[in-house]
mmCIF file of C-alpha atoms and ligand atoms in Angstrom:
data_model
loop_
_atom_site.group_PDB
_atom_site.id
_atom_site.type_symbol
_atom_site.label_atom_id
_atom_site.label_comp_id
_atom_site.label_asym_id
_atom_site.label_seq_id
_atom_site.Cartn_x
_atom_site.Cartn_y
_atom_site.Cartn_z
ATOM 1 C CA MET Z 1 19.916 66.021 75.047
ATOM 2 C CA PRO Z 2 21.889 69.158 74.092
ATOM 3 C CA PRO Z 3 25.670 68.670 73.999
ATOM 4 C CA GLU Z 4 27.470 69.781 77.125
ATOM 5 C CA SER Z 5 30.058 72.490 76.632
ATOM 6 C CA PRO Z 6 33.348 71.178 75.251
ATOM 7 C CA LEU Z 7 36.047 70.208 77.738
ATOM 8 C CA TYR Z 8 38.455 72.761 76.396
ATOM 9 C CA ARG Z 9 38.856 75.498 73.866
ATOM 10 C CA ILE Z 10 41.766 76.936 71.927
ATOM 11 C CA THR Z 11 42.333 80.657 71.455
ATOM 12 C CA TYR Z 12 44.877 82.229 69.112
ATOM 13 C CA SER Z 13 46.374 85.648 69.797
ATOM 14 C CA GLN Z 14 49.568 87.634 69.344
ATOM 15 C CA ALA Z 15 49.777 88.342 73.080
ATOM 16 C CA PRO Z 16 48.574 86.069 75.923
ATOM 17 C CA PRO Z 17 44.759 86.364 75.991
ATOM 18 C CA PRO Z 18 42.542 87.290 78.952
ATOM 19 C CA LEU Z 19 40.730 84.219 80.295
ATOM 20 C CA LYS Z 20 37.113 83.897 81.264
ATOM 21 C CA ASN Z 21 36.685 83.645 85.043
ATOM 22 C CA SER Z 22 35.558 80.054 84.947
ATOM 23 C CA GLU Z 23 38.577 78.940 82.867
ATOM 24 C CA GLN Z 24 42.125 77.939 83.561
ATOM 25 C CA THR Z 25 45.034 77.638 81.200
ATOM 26 C CA VAL Z 26 45.901 74.054 80.349
ATOM 27 C CA ALA Z 27 49.015 75.154 78.453
ATOM 28 C CA ARG Z 28 50.120 77.716 75.938
ATOM 29 C CA ILE Z 29 51.949 76.876 72.726
ATOM 30 C CA VAL Z 30 54.039 79.857 71.643
ATOM 31 C CA TYR Z 31 55.078 79.799 67.981
ATOM 32 C CA GLY Z 32 58.177 81.923 67.462
ATOM 33 C CA ALA Z 33 61.944 81.787 67.210
ATOM 34 C CA HIS Z 34 62.992 78.885 69.450
ATOM 35 C CA SER Z 35 61.898 75.505 70.788
ATOM 36 C CA ARG Z 36 61.771 74.995 74.569
ATOM 37 C CA ALA Z 37 59.435 73.244 77.007
ATOM 38 C CA GLU Z 38 58.516 74.925 80.313
ATOM 39 C CA THR Z 39 55.804 74.353 82.889
ATOM 40 C CA SER Z 40 52.508 75.372 81.226
ATOM 41 C CA GLN Z 41 54.246 76.673 78.117
ATOM 42 C CA LEU Z 42 55.828 75.163 75.012
ATOM 43 C CA HIS Z 43 57.852 77.305 72.611
ATOM 44 C CA VAL Z 44 58.006 75.997 69.053
ATOM 45 C CA ALA Z 45 60.424 77.368 66.444
ATOM 46 C CA LEU Z 46 57.755 77.960 63.796
ATOM 47 C CA PRO Z 47 57.712 81.715 63.200
ATOM 48 C CA PRO Z 48 54.274 83.148 62.417
ATOM 49 C CA LEU Z 49 54.117 85.341 59.321
ATOM 50 C CA GLY Z 50 53.809 89.033 60.047
ATOM 51 C CA ALA Z 51 54.345 88.876 63.830
ATOM 52 C CA SER Z 52 57.070 87.706 66.184
ATOM 53 C CA THR Z 53 54.888 85.231 68.116
ATOM 54 C CA LEU Z 54 51.532 83.492 67.912
ATOM 55 C CA HIS Z 55 50.032 82.197 71.173
ATOM 56 C CA GLU Z 56 47.845 79.095 70.999
ATOM 57 C CA THR Z 57 46.156 78.929 74.402
ATOM 58 C CA TRP Z 58 44.391 75.767 75.535
ATOM 59 C CA SER Z 59 41.929 76.499 78.331
ATOM 60 C CA SER Z 60 39.446 74.408 80.255
ATOM 61 C CA THR Z 61 36.754 74.769 82.883
ATOM 62 C CA GLN Z 62 38.002 71.548 84.488
ATOM 63 C CA PRO Z 63 40.524 71.403 87.343
ATOM 64 C CA ILE Z 64 44.033 70.917 85.947
ATOM 65 C CA GLU Z 65 46.555 68.457 87.307
ATOM 66 C CA ARG Z 66 50.138 68.998 86.164
ATOM 67 C CA GLY Z 67 53.227 66.842 86.217
ATOM 68 C CA LYS Z 68 56.495 65.934 84.522
ATOM 69 C CA ASP Z 69 57.499 62.462 83.416
ATOM 70 C CA ARG Z 70 60.035 60.975 80.983
ATOM 71 C CA GLY Z 71 60.987 64.397 79.617
ATOM 72 C CA PHE Z 72 57.361 65.435 79.020
ATOM 73 C CA GLU Z 73 55.415 68.154 80.799
ATOM 74 C CA TYR Z 74 51.758 67.243 81.052
ATOM 75 C CA ALA Z 75 48.414 68.728 82.057
ATOM 76 C CA ILE Z 76 45.362 66.601 82.743
ATOM 77 C CA PHE Z 77 41.900 68.147 82.389
ATOM 78 C CA GLY Z 78 38.785 65.979 82.584
ATOM 79 C CA SER Z 79 39.211 62.879 80.463
ATOM 80 C CA LEU Z 80 42.032 64.445 78.409
ATOM 81 C CA MET Z 81 45.764 65.059 78.726
ATOM 82 C CA LEU Z 82 47.955 67.481 76.790
ATOM 83 C CA ALA Z 83 51.666 66.616 77.040
ATOM 84 C CA TYR Z 84 54.723 68.079 75.387
ATOM 85 C CA GLY Z 85 58.512 68.063 75.323
ATOM 86 C CA VAL Z 86 61.528 69.238 73.352
ATOM 87 C CA PHE Z 87 64.044 66.438 72.982
ATOM 88 C CA GLU Z 88 67.672 66.194 71.925
ATOM 89 C CA GLU Z 89 68.557 63.977 68.991
ATOM 90 C CA THR Z 90 70.655 61.639 71.108
ATOM 91 C CA GLY Z 91 71.737 58.663 69.004
ATOM 92 C CA GLY Z 92 70.364 60.306 65.842
ATOM 93 C CA LEU Z 93 66.857 61.373 64.860
ATOM 94 C CA GLN Z 94 65.509 57.850 64.305
ATOM 95 C CA GLU Z 95 66.637 56.530 67.682
ATOM 96 C CA ALA Z 96 65.564 59.714 69.493
ATOM 97 C CA THR Z 97 62.110 59.509 67.895
ATOM 98 C CA ARG Z 98 61.768 55.845 68.843
ATOM 99 C CA ALA Z 99 62.583 56.634 72.481
ATOM 100 C CA VAL Z 100 60.261 59.663 72.618
ATOM 101 C CA TYR Z 101 57.365 57.669 71.164
ATOM 102 C CA ARG Z 102 57.983 54.737 73.518
ATOM 103 C CA ASP Z 103 57.887 57.225 76.414
ATOM 104 C CA MET Z 104 54.785 58.916 75.022
ATOM 105 C CA LEU Z 105 52.894 55.608 75.032
ATOM 106 C CA HIS Z 106 54.048 54.842 78.579
ATOM 107 C CA LEU Z 107 53.125 58.314 79.851
ATOM 108 C CA ALA Z 108 49.672 58.215 78.256
ATOM 109 C CA ARG Z 109 48.942 54.849 79.887
ATOM 110 C CA ALA Z 110 50.454 55.778 83.253
ATOM 111 C CA GLN Z 111 48.146 58.825 83.441
ATOM 112 C CA GLY Z 112 45.049 56.852 82.468
ATOM 113 C CA ARG Z 113 44.662 58.633 79.107
ATOM 114 C CA PRO Z 114 46.014 55.902 76.835
ATOM 115 C CA SER Z 115 44.222 56.774 73.587
ATOM 116 C CA ILE Z 116 46.354 59.202 71.607
ATOM 117 C CA LEU Z 117 44.062 61.327 69.451
ATOM 118 C CA ARG Z 118 46.312 64.042 68.015
ATOM 119 C CA ILE Z 119 50.087 64.556 67.709
ATOM 120 C CA TRP Z 120 52.258 67.420 66.453
ATOM 121 C CA ASN Z 121 55.935 66.805 65.550
ATOM 122 C CA HIS Z 122 58.333 69.588 64.524
ATOM 123 C CA PHE Z 123 62.077 69.241 63.978
ATOM 124 C CA PRO Z 124 64.738 71.055 61.919
ATOM 125 C CA GLY Z 125 66.039 69.975 58.517
ATOM 126 C CA ILE Z 126 63.015 67.806 57.664
ATOM 127 C CA CYS Z 127 64.036 67.455 53.995
ATOM 128 C CA GLU Z 128 67.761 67.146 54.580
ATOM 129 C CA SER Z 129 69.490 63.870 54.047
ATOM 130 C CA GLY Z 130 70.262 61.943 57.227
ATOM 131 C CA GLY Z 131 72.346 59.084 55.861
ATOM 132 C CA ALA Z 132 70.577 56.457 53.745
ATOM 133 C CA GLN Z 133 67.214 58.219 54.157
ATOM 134 C CA ASN Z 134 66.132 61.811 54.587
ATOM 135 C CA ARG Z 135 65.355 63.104 58.061
ATOM 136 C CA TYR Z 136 61.593 62.796 57.632
ATOM 137 C CA GLN Z 137 62.044 59.114 56.730
ATOM 138 C CA GLU Z 138 64.331 58.613 59.741
ATOM 139 C CA PHE Z 139 61.643 60.162 61.929
ATOM 140 C CA CYS Z 140 58.974 57.909 60.371
ATOM 141 C CA GLU Z 141 61.078 54.795 60.970
ATOM 142 C CA GLY Z 142 61.686 55.649 64.649
ATOM 143 C CA ARG Z 143 57.972 56.326 65.168
ATOM 144 C CA ARG Z 144 57.001 53.097 63.405
ATOM 145 C CA GLN Z 145 59.410 51.019 65.495
ATOM 146 C CA ALA Z 146 58.042 52.425 68.757
ATOM 147 C CA LEU Z 147 54.432 51.752 67.725
ATOM 148 C CA LEU Z 148 55.262 48.222 66.543
ATOM 149 C CA ALA Z 149 57.128 47.407 69.748
ATOM 150 C CA ASP Z 150 54.104 48.343 71.877
ATOM 151 C CA GLU Z 151 51.429 45.690 71.981
ATOM 152 C CA GLN Z 152 48.558 48.062 72.844
ATOM 153 C CA ALA Z 153 49.626 50.661 70.274
ATOM 154 C CA ARG Z 154 49.744 47.949 67.595
ATOM 155 C CA GLY Z 155 46.025 47.322 67.994
ATOM 156 C CA ALA Z 156 44.959 50.956 68.478
ATOM 157 C CA PRO Z 157 43.662 53.361 65.810
ATOM 158 C CA LEU Z 158 46.326 55.754 64.494
ATOM 159 C CA PRO Z 159 46.083 59.385 65.605
ATOM 160 C CA ALA Z 160 45.645 62.531 63.525
ATOM 161 C CA VAL Z 161 49.105 64.069 63.093
ATOM 162 C CA THR Z 162 51.002 67.087 61.818
ATOM 163 C CA THR Z 163 54.729 66.685 61.103
ATOM 164 C CA THR Z 164 56.657 69.659 59.713
ATOM 165 C CA GLY Z 165 60.085 71.296 59.798
ATOM 166 C CA SER Z 166 61.003 73.759 62.553
ATOM 167 C CA GLN Z 167 63.702 76.413 62.542
ATOM 168 C CA ALA Z 168 65.752 75.587 65.656
ATOM 169 C CA ASP Z 169 67.326 72.552 67.305
ATOM 170 C CA GLY Z 170 65.181 70.084 69.199
ATOM 171 C CA LEU Z 171 62.584 67.442 68.393
ATOM 172 C CA VAL Z 172 59.291 69.024 69.494
ATOM 173 C CA VAL Z 173 56.493 66.552 70.210
ATOM 174 C CA TYR Z 174 53.140 67.438 71.724
ATOM 175 C CA PHE Z 175 50.053 65.315 71.917
ATOM 176 C CA LEU Z 176 46.498 65.061 73.181
ATOM 177 C CA SER Z 177 45.332 61.782 74.665
ATOM 178 C CA SER Z 178 42.088 60.574 76.147
ATOM 179 C CA GLN Z 179 40.525 58.011 78.439
ATOM 180 C CA ASP Z 180 38.588 56.679 75.468
ATOM 181 C CA ALA Z 181 39.476 55.969 71.867
ATOM 182 C CA GLY Z 182 38.595 58.072 68.859
ATOM 183 C CA ALA Z 183 37.598 56.786 65.424
ATOM 184 C CA ALA Z 184 40.280 56.978 62.738
ATOM 185 C CA LEU Z 185 39.057 58.746 59.598
ATOM 186 C CA HIS Z 186 40.273 57.926 56.114
ATOM 187 C CA ASN Z 187 40.168 59.947 52.953
ATOM 188 C CA PRO Z 188 38.978 58.044 49.880
ATOM 189 C CA ARG Z 189 40.805 60.582 47.660
ATOM 190 C CA GLN Z 190 44.170 59.731 49.249
ATOM 191 C CA THR Z 191 46.183 56.542 49.636
ATOM 192 C CA ALA Z 192 46.262 55.464 53.288
ATOM 193 C CA PRO Z 193 49.669 56.632 54.600
ATOM 194 C CA SER Z 194 50.545 53.059 55.624
ATOM 195 C CA ASN Z 195 50.155 52.051 51.948
ATOM 196 C CA TYR Z 196 52.381 54.733 50.445
ATOM 197 C CA PRO Z 197 54.675 53.189 47.798
ATOM 198 C CA PRO Z 198 58.309 52.472 48.780
ATOM 199 C CA HIS Z 199 59.880 55.322 46.808
ATOM 200 C CA LEU Z 200 58.410 57.649 49.461
ATOM 201 C CA GLY Z 201 60.173 55.725 52.240
ATOM 202 C CA PRO Z 202 60.795 52.112 53.224
ATOM 203 C CA HIS Z 203 57.510 51.955 55.161
ATOM 204 C CA GLY Z 204 54.423 54.162 55.048
ATOM 205 C CA PRO Z 205 54.133 56.842 57.755
ATOM 206 C CA SER Z 206 52.051 56.076 60.878
ATOM 207 C CA PHE Z 207 49.154 58.531 60.914
ATOM 208 C CA CYS Z 208 45.602 58.802 59.687
ATOM 209 C CA ARG Z 209 43.826 61.668 57.962
ATOM 210 C CA GLY Z 210 41.590 62.614 60.862
ATOM 211 C CA VAL Z 211 40.038 61.472 64.140
ATOM 212 C CA ALA Z 212 36.439 61.805 65.316
ATOM 213 C CA HIS Z 213 35.971 61.785 69.094
ATOM 214 C CA GLU Z 214 33.143 62.141 71.605
ATOM 215 C CA GLU Z 215 34.207 64.334 74.489
ATOM 216 C CA ALA Z 216 31.837 64.907 77.423
ATOM 217 C CA GLY Z 217 28.831 64.493 75.152
ATOM 218 C CA ALA Z 218 30.198 66.867 72.498
ATOM 219 C CA GLY Z 219 31.735 65.862 69.178
ATOM 220 C CA ARG Z 220 35.188 66.893 68.044
ATOM 221 C CA VAL Z 221 36.943 66.210 64.753
ATOM 222 C CA TYR Z 222 40.701 66.556 64.385
ATOM 223 C CA LEU Z 223 42.048 67.040 60.859
ATOM 224 C CA SER Z 224 45.673 66.014 60.295
ATOM 225 C CA GLY Z 225 48.121 68.286 58.547
ATOM 226 C CA THR Z 226 46.771 68.017 55.004
ATOM 227 C CA ALA Z 227 48.555 68.614 51.718
ATOM 228 C CA SER Z 228 47.872 68.754 48.001
ATOM 229 C CA ILE Z 229 48.202 65.000 47.587
ATOM 230 C CA VAL Z 230 45.765 62.823 45.635
ATOM 231 C CA GLY Z 231 46.423 59.103 45.754
ATOM 232 C CA HIS Z 232 50.010 59.316 46.956
ATOM 233 C CA GLU Z 233 51.152 61.968 44.469
ATOM 234 C CA THR Z 234 51.739 65.662 44.985
ATOM 235 C CA GLN Z 235 49.457 67.748 42.746
ATOM 236 C CA HIS Z 236 50.012 71.247 41.294
ATOM 237 C CA VAL Z 237 53.779 71.415 41.773
ATOM 238 C CA GLY Z 238 54.884 75.050 42.054
ATOM 239 C CA ASP Z 239 51.331 76.509 42.387
ATOM 240 C CA ALA Z 240 50.420 77.420 45.972
ATOM 241 C CA ALA Z 241 46.868 78.573 45.163
ATOM 242 C CA GLU Z 242 45.987 75.308 43.395
ATOM 243 C CA GLN Z 243 47.656 73.289 46.169
ATOM 244 C CA ALA Z 244 45.422 75.143 48.664
ATOM 245 C CA ARG Z 245 42.283 74.319 46.656
ATOM 246 C CA GLU Z 246 43.301 70.651 46.366
ATOM 247 C CA LEU Z 247 44.083 70.211 50.050
ATOM 248 C CA LEU Z 248 40.754 71.800 51.010
ATOM 249 C CA ARG Z 249 39.028 69.165 48.853
ATOM 250 C CA ASN Z 250 40.900 66.637 51.036
ATOM 251 C CA HIS Z 251 39.666 68.364 54.211
ATOM 252 C CA ALA Z 252 36.093 68.222 52.862
ATOM 253 C CA ALA Z 253 36.419 64.506 52.083
ATOM 254 C CA VAL Z 254 37.663 63.696 55.615
ATOM 255 C CA LEU Z 255 34.843 65.759 57.152
ATOM 256 C CA GLU Z 256 32.361 63.716 55.132
ATOM 257 C CA GLN Z 257 33.806 60.580 56.746
ATOM 258 C CA ALA Z 258 33.492 62.294 60.164
ATOM 259 C CA ARG Z 259 29.770 62.916 59.622
ATOM 260 C CA ALA Z 260 29.342 59.203 58.923
ATOM 261 C CA ALA Z 261 31.404 58.206 61.996
ATOM 262 C CA LEU Z 262 29.857 60.559 64.591
ATOM 263 C CA PRO Z 263 26.060 60.435 64.728
ATOM 264 C CA GLY Z 264 24.638 63.951 64.541
ATOM 265 C CA CYS Z 265 27.952 65.472 63.501
ATOM 266 C CA SER Z 266 27.493 68.455 61.176
ATOM 267 C CA ALA Z 267 31.182 69.157 60.499
ATOM 268 C CA GLN Z 268 31.844 70.453 57.019
ATOM 269 C CA LEU Z 269 34.320 72.754 55.363
ATOM 270 C CA GLY Z 270 32.135 75.836 55.849
ATOM 271 C CA THR Z 271 31.774 75.238 59.618
ATOM 272 C CA LEU Z 272 35.480 74.853 60.418
ATOM 273 C CA PRO Z 273 36.406 77.450 63.039
ATOM 274 C CA PHE Z 274 39.947 78.188 61.745
ATOM 275 C CA GLU Z 275 42.748 77.030 59.492
ATOM 276 C CA LYS Z 276 46.332 76.738 60.710
ATOM 277 C CA ILE Z 277 48.625 76.944 57.696
ATOM 278 C CA TYR Z 278 52.208 75.727 57.432
ATOM 279 C CA LEU Z 279 53.722 77.674 54.548
ATOM 280 C CA MET Z 280 57.024 76.879 52.883
ATOM 281 C CA ARG Z 281 57.526 80.270 51.150
ATOM 282 C CA PRO Z 282 56.216 83.438 52.851
ATOM 283 C CA GLU Z 283 55.682 85.036 49.426
ATOM 284 C CA ASP Z 284 52.790 82.587 48.789
ATOM 285 C CA GLN Z 285 50.722 83.956 51.691
ATOM 286 C CA GLU Z 286 48.569 86.308 49.613
ATOM 287 C CA ALA Z 287 47.743 83.668 47.009
ATOM 288 C CA VAL Z 288 46.669 81.240 49.759
ATOM 289 C CA GLN Z 289 44.676 83.938 51.578
ATOM 290 C CA SER Z 290 42.703 84.694 48.437
ATOM 291 C CA VAL Z 291 41.804 80.998 48.041
ATOM 292 C CA LEU Z 292 40.670 80.905 51.685
ATOM 293 C CA ARG Z 293 38.519 84.008 51.107
ATOM 294 C CA GLU Z 294 37.037 82.452 47.976
ATOM 295 C CA ILE Z 295 36.095 79.235 49.827
ATOM 296 C CA PHE Z 296 35.293 80.420 53.381
ATOM 297 C CA GLY Z 297 34.386 84.071 52.881
ATOM 298 C CA GLU Z 298 36.005 86.952 54.772
ATOM 299 C CA ALA Z 299 35.753 85.888 58.380
ATOM 300 C CA LEU Z 300 37.729 82.656 58.739
ATOM 301 C CA PRO Z 301 40.518 82.992 61.323
ATOM 302 C CA GLN Z 302 43.767 81.870 59.708
ATOM 303 C CA TYR Z 303 47.197 81.438 61.243
ATOM 304 C CA PHE Z 304 50.249 81.231 58.998
ATOM 305 C CA LEU Z 305 53.444 79.602 60.260
ATOM 306 C CA HIS Z 306 56.664 79.557 58.253
ATOM 307 C CA SER Z 307 57.641 75.904 57.987
ATOM 308 C CA ALA Z 308 59.464 73.454 55.749
ATOM 309 C CA LEU Z 309 57.477 70.351 54.783
ATOM 310 C CA CYS Z 310 58.309 66.683 54.364
ATOM 311 C CA ARG Z 311 58.257 66.684 50.547
ATOM 312 C CA GLU Z 312 60.181 69.324 48.653
ATOM 313 C CA ASP Z 313 57.317 69.827 46.201
ATOM 314 C CA LEU Z 314 54.723 70.639 48.905
ATOM 315 C CA LEU Z 315 54.253 74.394 49.343
ATOM 316 C CA LEU Z 316 51.776 74.233 52.208
ATOM 317 C CA GLU Z 317 49.794 72.093 54.615
ATOM 318 C CA MET Z 318 46.702 73.056 56.597
ATOM 319 C CA GLU Z 319 45.119 71.585 59.721
ATOM 320 C CA SER Z 320 41.956 72.332 61.637
ATOM 321 C CA ALA Z 321 39.648 70.946 64.303
ATOM 322 C CA TRP Z 322 35.890 71.099 64.478
ATOM 323 C CA SER Z 323 33.863 71.033 67.648
ATOM 324 C CA ALA Z 324 30.105 70.667 68.161
HETATM 325 C C1 LIG K 401 50.957 63.611 53.568
HETATM 326 O O1 LIG K 401 49.737 63.637 53.433
HETATM 327 C C2 LIG K 401 51.619 64.907 53.922
HETATM 328 O O2 LIG K 401 54.172 61.741 58.843
HETATM 329 O O3 LIG K 401 53.095 62.487 60.563
HETATM 330 C C3 LIG K 401 50.886 64.945 56.839
HETATM 331 C C4 LIG K 401 50.478 64.639 58.155
HETATM 332 C C5 LIG K 401 52.089 64.440 56.364
HETATM 333 C C6 LIG K 401 51.286 63.822 58.968
HETATM 334 C C7 LIG K 401 53.305 62.459 59.345
HETATM 335 C C8 LIG K 401 52.877 63.636 57.186
HETATM 336 C C9 LIG K 401 52.481 63.323 58.482
HETATM 337 O O4 LIG K 401 51.645 62.599 53.380
HETATM 338 C C10 LIG K 401 52.584 64.791 55.006
#
């Protein structure tokens, strides 16, 4: 049986794109100067390189049901839900994160899409100290507490995640959840995040390297934000081109696990439809672009966002998603 068409697609453009007649906009993520949640649109303070905004448009052929709950805006389409919010750091970043994640789990269940497949988190000052720990570690602790406090989340596979620094106030969280669970993918080249050693933070961060998911008969693979880390250690400190090569070896290793997890899945590095790149220093863009050309050839769509990362020695992260 041939796969049915995917439930949704994502289009990137500098201006809002024209839609096909049969499609409706689920939501638009606008990367630019500020963070703000509105109906159907989330602004994230991650400036694209070389343009003032980048529009990431999620569209679907399914009817869309919208609502607001617990500070999140959400859109349901078929078996999936995309939800997002920009939250104040009331009580500090750790406590705010705990509350947002508790609410995320409740919202996903209340809307019948309890399996969280993919999450993006962006907040300012990710590497700055926030008391005893840095702000990334505070975020990780709040997230961990919310997941531990929730009986169903405790037994569920971890989602694919990207967590990076933004350039304006507000904890931005957006996520995709489903009626049915995905399969968590590991990377044999990298230590599982939950087993990171304690010098990186009191507990390992709660995410996995990727998720494979069957959606309306079609396969989809979500790759987490991926860095130049082997084992638990940053590789190629100071060299953006080598970091790019290393992290693409990590992408390839996770895609190999995806092929094993999803029968008939042909995802591999060369068939990824795009790379979304979080770059610490804009001056590294050319070096990273030439590595992408070397590995993917000329045509790969690539979207650069200026973003701080959770370790000071990481110069970039990349994420992607593959669909049958
Ligand atoms: C890493 O591999 C790089 O804490 O949610 C990547 C993806 C990273 C997700 C998270 C952190 C997170 O450890 C950092």
